[in-house]
Coordinates of N, CA and C in Angstrom, one line a residue:
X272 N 21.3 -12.5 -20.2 CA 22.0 -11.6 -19.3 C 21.0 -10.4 -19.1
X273 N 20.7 -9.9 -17.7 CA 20.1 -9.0 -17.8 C 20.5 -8.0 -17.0
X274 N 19.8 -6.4 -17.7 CA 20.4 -5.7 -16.9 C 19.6 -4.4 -15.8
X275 N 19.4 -4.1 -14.8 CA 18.3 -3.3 -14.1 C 18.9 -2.5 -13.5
X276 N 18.8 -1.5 -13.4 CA 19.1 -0.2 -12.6 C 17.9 0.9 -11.9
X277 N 17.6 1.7 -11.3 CA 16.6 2.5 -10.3 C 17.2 3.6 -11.0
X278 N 16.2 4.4 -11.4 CA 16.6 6.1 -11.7 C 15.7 6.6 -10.6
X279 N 16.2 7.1 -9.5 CA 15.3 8.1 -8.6 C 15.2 9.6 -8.7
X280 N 14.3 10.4 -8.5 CA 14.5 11.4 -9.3 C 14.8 12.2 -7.7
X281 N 15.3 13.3 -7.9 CA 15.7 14.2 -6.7 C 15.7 15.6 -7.2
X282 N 15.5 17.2 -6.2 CA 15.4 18.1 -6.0 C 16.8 18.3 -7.3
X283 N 18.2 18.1 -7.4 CA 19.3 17.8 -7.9 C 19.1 16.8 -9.9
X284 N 18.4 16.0 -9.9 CA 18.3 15.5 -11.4 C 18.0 13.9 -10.7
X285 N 18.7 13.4 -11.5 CA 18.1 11.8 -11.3 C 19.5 11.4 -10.2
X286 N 19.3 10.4 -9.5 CA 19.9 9.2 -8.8 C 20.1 8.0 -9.6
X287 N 21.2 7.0 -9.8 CA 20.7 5.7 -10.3 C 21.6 4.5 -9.2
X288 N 21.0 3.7 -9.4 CA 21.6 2.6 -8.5 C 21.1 1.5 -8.8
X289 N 22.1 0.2 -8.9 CA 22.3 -1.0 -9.6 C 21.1 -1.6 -8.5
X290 N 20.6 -2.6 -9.6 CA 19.5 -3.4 -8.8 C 20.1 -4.4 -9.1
X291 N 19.6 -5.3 -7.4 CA 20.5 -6.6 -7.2 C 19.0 -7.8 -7.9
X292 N 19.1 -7.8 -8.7 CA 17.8 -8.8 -9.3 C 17.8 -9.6 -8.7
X293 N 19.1 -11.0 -8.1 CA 18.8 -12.2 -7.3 C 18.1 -11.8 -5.9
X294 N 18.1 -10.9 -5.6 CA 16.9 -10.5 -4.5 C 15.3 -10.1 -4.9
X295 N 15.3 -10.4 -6.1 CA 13.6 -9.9 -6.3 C 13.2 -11.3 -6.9
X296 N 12.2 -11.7 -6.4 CA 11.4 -13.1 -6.0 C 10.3 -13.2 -6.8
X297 N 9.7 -12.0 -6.9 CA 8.4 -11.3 -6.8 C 8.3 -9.5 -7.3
X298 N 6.9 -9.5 -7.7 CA 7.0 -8.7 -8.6 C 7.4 -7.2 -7.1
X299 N 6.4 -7.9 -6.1 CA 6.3 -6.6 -5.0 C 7.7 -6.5 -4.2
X300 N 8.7 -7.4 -4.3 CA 9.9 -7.3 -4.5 C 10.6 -6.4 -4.8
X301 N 10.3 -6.3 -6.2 CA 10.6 -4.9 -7.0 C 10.2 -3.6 -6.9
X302 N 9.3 -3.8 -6.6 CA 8.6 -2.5 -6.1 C 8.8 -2.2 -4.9
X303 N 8.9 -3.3 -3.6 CA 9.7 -2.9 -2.5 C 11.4 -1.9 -2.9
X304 N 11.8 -2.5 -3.4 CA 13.3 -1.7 -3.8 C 13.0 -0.6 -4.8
X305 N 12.0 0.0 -5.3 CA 11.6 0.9 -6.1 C 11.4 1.9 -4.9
X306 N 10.5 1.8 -3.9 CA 9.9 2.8 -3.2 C 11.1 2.9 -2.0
X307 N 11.8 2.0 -1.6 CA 13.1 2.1 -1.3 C 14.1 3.3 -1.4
X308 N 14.3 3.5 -2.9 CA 15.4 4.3 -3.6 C 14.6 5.6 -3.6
X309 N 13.5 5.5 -3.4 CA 12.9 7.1 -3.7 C 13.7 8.4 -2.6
X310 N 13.4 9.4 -2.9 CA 13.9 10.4 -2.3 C 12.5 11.2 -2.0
X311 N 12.2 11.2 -0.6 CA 10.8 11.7 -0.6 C 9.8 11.6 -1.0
X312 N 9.5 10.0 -1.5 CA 8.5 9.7 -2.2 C 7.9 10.5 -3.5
X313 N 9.5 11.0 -4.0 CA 9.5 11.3 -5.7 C 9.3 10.1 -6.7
X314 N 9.5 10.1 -8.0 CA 9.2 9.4 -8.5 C 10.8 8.5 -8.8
X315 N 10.5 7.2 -8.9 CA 11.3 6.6 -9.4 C 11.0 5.4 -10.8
X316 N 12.4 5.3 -11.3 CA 11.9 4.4 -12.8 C 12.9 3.2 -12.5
X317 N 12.1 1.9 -12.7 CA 12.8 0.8 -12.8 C 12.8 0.7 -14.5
X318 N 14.6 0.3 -14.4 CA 14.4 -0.5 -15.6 C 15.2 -1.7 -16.3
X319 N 14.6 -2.2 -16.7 CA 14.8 -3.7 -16.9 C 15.4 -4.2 -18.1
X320 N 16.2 -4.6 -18.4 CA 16.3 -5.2 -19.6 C 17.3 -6.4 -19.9
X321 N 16.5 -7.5 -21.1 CA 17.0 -8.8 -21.0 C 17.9 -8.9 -22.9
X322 N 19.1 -8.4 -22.4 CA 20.0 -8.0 -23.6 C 19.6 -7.2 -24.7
X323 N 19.2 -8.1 -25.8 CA 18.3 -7.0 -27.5 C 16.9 -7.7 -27.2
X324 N 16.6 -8.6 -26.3 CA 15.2 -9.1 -26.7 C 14.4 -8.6 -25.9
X325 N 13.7 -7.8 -24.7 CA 13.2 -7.1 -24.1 C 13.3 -6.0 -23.5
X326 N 13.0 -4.9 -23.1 CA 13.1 -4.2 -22.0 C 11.6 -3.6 -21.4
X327 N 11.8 -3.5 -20.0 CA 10.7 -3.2 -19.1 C 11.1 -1.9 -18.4
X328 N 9.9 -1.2 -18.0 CA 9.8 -0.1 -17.0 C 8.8 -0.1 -16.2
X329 N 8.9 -0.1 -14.7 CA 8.4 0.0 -13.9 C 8.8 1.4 -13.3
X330 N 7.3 2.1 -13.2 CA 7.3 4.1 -12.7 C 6.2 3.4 -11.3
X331 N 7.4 4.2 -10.4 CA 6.7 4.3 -8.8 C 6.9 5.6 -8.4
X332 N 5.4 6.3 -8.2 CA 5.6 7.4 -7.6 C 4.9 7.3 -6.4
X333 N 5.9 8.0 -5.5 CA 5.5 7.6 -4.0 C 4.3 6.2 -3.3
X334 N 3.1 6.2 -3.0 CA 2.5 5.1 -2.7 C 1.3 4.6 -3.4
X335 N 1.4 5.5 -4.8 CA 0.3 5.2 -6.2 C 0.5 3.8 -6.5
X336 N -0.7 3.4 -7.1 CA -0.2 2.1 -7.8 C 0.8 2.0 -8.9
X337 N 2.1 1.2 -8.8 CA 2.9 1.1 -10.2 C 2.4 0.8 -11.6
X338 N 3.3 1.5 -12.4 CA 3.0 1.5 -13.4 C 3.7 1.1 -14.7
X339 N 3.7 0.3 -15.5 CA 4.6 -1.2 -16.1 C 3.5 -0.8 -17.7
X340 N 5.8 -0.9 -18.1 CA 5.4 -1.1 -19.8 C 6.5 -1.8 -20.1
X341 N 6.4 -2.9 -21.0 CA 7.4 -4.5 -21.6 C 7.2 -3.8 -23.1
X342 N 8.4 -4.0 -23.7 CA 8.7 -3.8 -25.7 C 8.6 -4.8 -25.6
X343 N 8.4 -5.8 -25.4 CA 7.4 -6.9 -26.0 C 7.5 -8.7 -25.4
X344 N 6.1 -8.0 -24.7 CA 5.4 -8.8 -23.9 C 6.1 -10.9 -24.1
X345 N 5.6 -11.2 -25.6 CA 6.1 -12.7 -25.9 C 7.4 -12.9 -25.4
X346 N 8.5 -12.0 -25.6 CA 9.7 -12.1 -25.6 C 10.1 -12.3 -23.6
X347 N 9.4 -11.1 -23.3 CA 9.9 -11.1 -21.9 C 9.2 -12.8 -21.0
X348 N 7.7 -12.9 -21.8 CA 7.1 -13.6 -20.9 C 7.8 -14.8 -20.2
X349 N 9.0 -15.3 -21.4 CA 9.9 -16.3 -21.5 C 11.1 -16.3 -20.5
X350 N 11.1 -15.3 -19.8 CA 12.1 -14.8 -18.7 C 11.5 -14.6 -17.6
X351 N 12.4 -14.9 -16.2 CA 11.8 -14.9 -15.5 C 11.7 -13.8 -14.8
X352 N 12.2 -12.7 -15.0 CA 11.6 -11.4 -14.7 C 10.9 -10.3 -15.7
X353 N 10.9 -10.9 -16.8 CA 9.7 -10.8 -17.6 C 8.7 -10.9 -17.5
X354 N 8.6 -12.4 -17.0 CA 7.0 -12.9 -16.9 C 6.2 -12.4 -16.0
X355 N 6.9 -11.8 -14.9 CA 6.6 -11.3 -13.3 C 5.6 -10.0 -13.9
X356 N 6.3 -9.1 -15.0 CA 5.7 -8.0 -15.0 C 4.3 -8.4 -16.4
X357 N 4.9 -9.1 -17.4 CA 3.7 -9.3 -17.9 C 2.3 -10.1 -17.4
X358 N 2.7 -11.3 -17.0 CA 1.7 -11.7 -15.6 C 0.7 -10.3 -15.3
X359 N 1.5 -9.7 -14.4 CA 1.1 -8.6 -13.9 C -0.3 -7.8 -14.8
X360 N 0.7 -7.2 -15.9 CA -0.1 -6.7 -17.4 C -1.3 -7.7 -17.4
X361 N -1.2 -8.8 -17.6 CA -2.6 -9.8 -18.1 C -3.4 -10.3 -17.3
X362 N -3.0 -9.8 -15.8 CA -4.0 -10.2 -14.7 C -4.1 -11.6 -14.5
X363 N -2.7 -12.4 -15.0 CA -2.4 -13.7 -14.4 C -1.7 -13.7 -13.0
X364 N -2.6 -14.0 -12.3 CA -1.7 -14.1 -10.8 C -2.5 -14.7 -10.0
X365 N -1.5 -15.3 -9.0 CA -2.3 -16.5 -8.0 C -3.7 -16.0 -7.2
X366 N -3.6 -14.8 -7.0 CA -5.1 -14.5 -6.3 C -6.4 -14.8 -7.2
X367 N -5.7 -14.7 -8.3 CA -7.0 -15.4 -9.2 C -7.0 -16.5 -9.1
X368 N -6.0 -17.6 -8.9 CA -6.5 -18.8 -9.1 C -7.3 -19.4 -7.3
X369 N -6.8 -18.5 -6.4 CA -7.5 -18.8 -5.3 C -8.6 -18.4 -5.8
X370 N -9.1 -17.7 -5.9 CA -10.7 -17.7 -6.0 C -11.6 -18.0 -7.2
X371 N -10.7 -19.2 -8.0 CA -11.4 -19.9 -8.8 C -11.5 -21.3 -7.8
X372 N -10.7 -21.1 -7.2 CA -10.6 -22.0 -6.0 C -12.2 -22.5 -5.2
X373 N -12.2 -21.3 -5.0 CA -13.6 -20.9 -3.9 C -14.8 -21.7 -4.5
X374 N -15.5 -22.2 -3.8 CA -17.0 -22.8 -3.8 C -17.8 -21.8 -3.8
X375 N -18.3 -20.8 -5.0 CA -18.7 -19.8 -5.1 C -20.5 -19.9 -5.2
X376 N -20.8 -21.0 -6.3 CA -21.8 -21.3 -6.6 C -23.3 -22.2 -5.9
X377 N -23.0 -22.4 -4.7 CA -23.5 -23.0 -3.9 C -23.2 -24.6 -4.2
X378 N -22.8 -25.5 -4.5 CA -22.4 -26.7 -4.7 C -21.8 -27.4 -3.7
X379 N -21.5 -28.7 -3.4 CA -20.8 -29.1 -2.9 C -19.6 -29.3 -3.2
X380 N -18.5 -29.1 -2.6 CA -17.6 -29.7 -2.9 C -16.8 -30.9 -4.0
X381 N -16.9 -31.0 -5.2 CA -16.5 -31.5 -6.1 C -17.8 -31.9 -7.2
X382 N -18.9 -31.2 -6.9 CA -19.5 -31.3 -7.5 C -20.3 -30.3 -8.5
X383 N -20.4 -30.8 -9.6 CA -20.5 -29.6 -10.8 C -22.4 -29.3 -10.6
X384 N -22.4 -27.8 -11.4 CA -23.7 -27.5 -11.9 C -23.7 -27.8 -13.2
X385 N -24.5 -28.6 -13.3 CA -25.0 -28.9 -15.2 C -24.9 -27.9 -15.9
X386 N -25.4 -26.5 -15.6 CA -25.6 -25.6 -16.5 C -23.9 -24.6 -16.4
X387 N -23.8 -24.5 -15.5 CA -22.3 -24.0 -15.0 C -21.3 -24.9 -15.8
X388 N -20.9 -26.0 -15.4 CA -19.9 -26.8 -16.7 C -20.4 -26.6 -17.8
X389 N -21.7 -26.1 -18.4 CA -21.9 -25.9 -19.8 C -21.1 -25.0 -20.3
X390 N -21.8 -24.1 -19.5 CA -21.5 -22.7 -19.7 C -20.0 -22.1 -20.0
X391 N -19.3 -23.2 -18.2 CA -17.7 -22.7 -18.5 C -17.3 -23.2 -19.5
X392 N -17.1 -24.4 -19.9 CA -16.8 -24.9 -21.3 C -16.8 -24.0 -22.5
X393 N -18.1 -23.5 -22.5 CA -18.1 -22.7 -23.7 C -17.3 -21.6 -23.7
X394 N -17.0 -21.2 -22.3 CA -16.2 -19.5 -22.4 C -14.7 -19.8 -22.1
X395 N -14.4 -20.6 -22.2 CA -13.2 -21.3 -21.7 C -12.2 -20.5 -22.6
X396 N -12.3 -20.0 -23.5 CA -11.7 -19.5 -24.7 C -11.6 -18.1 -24.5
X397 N -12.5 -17.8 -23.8 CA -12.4 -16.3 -23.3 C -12.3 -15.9 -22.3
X398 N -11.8 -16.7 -21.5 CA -11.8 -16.8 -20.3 C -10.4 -16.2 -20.1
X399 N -10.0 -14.9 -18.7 CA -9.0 -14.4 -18.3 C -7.8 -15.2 -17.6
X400 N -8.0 -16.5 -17.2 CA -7.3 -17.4 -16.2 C -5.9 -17.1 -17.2
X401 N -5.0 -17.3 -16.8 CA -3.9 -17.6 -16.9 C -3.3 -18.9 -18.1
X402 N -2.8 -18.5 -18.8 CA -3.0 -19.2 -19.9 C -4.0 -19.3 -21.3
X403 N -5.0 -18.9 -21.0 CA -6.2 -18.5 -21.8 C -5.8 -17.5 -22.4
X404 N -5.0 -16.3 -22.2 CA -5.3 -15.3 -23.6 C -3.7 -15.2 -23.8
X405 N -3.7 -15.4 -25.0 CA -2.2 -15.6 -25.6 C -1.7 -14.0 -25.2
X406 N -0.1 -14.2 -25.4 CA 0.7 -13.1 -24.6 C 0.9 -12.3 -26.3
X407 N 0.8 -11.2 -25.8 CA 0.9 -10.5 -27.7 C 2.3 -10.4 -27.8
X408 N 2.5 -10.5 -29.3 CA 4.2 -10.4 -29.8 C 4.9 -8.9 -29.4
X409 N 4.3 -8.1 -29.0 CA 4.5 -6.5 -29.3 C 4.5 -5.9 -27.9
X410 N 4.1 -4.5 -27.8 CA 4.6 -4.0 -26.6 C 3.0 -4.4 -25.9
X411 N 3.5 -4.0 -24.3 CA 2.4 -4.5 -23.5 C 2.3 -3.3 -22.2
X412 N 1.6 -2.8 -21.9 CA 1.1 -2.0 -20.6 C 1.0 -0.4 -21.0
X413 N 1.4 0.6 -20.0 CA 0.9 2.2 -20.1 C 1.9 2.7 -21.0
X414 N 2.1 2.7 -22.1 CA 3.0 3.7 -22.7 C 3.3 4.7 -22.3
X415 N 2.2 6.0 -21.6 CA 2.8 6.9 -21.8 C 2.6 7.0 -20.0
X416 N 3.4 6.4 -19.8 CA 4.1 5.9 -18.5 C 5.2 7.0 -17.8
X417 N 6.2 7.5 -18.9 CA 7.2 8.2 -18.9 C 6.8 9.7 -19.5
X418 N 5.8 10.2 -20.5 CA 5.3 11.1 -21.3 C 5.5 12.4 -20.0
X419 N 5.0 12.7 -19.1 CA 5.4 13.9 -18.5 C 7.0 14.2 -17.9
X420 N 7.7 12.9 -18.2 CA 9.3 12.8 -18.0 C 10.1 13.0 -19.1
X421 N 9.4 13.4 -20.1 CA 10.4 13.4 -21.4 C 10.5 12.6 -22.4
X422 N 9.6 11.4 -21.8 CA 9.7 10.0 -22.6 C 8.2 9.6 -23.5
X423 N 7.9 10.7 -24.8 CA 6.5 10.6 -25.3 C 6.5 8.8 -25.5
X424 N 4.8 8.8 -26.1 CA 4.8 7.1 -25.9 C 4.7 6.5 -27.2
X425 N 4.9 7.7 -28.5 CA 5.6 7.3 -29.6 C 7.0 6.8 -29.5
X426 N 7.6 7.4 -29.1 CA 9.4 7.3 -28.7 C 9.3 5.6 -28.2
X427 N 8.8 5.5 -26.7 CA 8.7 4.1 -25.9 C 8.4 3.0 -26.9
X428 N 7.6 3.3 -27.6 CA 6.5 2.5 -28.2 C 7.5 1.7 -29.7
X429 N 8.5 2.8 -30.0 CA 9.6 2.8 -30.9 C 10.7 1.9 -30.6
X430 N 11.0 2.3 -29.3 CA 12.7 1.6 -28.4 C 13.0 0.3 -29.1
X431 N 14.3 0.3 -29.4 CA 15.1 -0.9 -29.0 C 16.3 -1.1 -29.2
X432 N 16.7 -2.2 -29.4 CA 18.2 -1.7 -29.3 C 18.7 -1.3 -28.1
X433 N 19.4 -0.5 -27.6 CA 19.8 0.3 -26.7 C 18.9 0.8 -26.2
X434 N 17.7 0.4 -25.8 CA 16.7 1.3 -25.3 C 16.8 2.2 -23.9
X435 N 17.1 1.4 -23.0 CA 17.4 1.9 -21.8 C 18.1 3.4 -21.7
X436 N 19.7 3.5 -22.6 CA 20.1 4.8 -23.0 C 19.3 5.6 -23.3
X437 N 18.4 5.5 -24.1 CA 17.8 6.4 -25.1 C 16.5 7.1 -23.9
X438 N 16.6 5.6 -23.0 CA 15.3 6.3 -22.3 C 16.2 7.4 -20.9
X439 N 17.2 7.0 -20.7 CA 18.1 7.8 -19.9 C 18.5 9.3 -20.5
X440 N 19.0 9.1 -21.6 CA 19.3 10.2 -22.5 C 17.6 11.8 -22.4
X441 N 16.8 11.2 -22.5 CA 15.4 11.5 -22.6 C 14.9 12.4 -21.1
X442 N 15.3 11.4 -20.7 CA 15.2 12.1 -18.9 C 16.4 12.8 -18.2
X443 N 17.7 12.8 -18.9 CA 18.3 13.7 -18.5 C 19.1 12.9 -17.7
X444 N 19.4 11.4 -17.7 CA 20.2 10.6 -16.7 C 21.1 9.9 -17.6
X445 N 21.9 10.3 -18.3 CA 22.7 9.3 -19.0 C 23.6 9.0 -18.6
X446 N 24.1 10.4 -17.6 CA 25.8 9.8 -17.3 C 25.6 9.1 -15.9
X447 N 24.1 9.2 -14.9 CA 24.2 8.3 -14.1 C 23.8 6.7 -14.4
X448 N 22.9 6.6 -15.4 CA 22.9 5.5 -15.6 C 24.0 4.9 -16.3
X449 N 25.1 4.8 -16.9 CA 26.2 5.0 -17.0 C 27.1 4.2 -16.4
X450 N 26.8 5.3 -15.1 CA 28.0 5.2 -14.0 C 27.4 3.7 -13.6
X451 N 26.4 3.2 -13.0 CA 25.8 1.7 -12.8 C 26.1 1.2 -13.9
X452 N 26.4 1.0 -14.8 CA 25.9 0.1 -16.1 C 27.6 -0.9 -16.0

């Protein structure tokens, strides 16, 4: 069961509003409905959470790139709005695989360089593709994501349980997130 709400922040304190998850497909999805809810292209916090076994925050301020932190990465990867943000975190995503795609090396089409298949083979282990570097048991992305909002990234870094509250409580939005919950 999971649960997601928008804290948008306003001239007034925070805004919150239920996020309809079956409409996010995709991570930019989310972030479409992040920059959505903004008020003036203030900041807004997604947050995410998949009962006691993960929670996620996604911070969009105006047209910056977002900014994503998972209590723990293994847990979420197993979910499918989990995986979307940790993906993200580990630089597994399909643009990478198109341009492993790509005929980069001057070759023909299905045909290998001797020294290139050596090579890959050997780094195959270290290699960033997707699947190659195991997903860590613990937390994953910017901690201190939230740190000029109230939320140091000792505290984040701490969460669980109830985390979401605690990170509401922090920012000064408890009774609107609340009011969604």
């Amino acid at each position: 069961m999971y649960f997601a709400a928008l804290l948008a922040r306003t001239e007034d304190g925070w805004e919150a509003s239920d996020m309809e998850l079956d409409d996010v497909e995709s991570l930019s999805d989310l972030i479409d409905l992040a920059r959505a809810a903004a008020v003036d292209d203030d900041t807004v916090v997604a947050l995410i959470e998949q009962e006691d076994a993960w929670f996620g925050v996604v911070r969009v301020d105006g047209e910056e790139d977002p900014r994503y932190f998972v209590s723990n990465a293994s847990a979420a990867s197993r979910s499918s709005y989990g995986s979307m943000l940790t993906d993200e975190l580990l630089g597994s995503d399909e643009e990478d695989d198109e341009l492993d795609e790509l005929d980069l090396d001057g070759t023909e089409d299905g045909e290998e360089d001797t020294i290139a298949a050596f090579t890959d083979a050997d780094d195959e282990d270290e290699d960033d593709s997707p699947g190659a570097e195991p997903v860590p048991a613990g937390p994953l992305g910017d901690p201190r994501l939230l740190d000029d909002l109230g939320v140091s990234n000792k505290q984040l870094m701490t969460l669980d349980g109830d985390a979401l509250s605690e990170i509401a409580e922090s920012l000064g939005a408890t009774e609107v997130l609340e009011a969604v919950r």
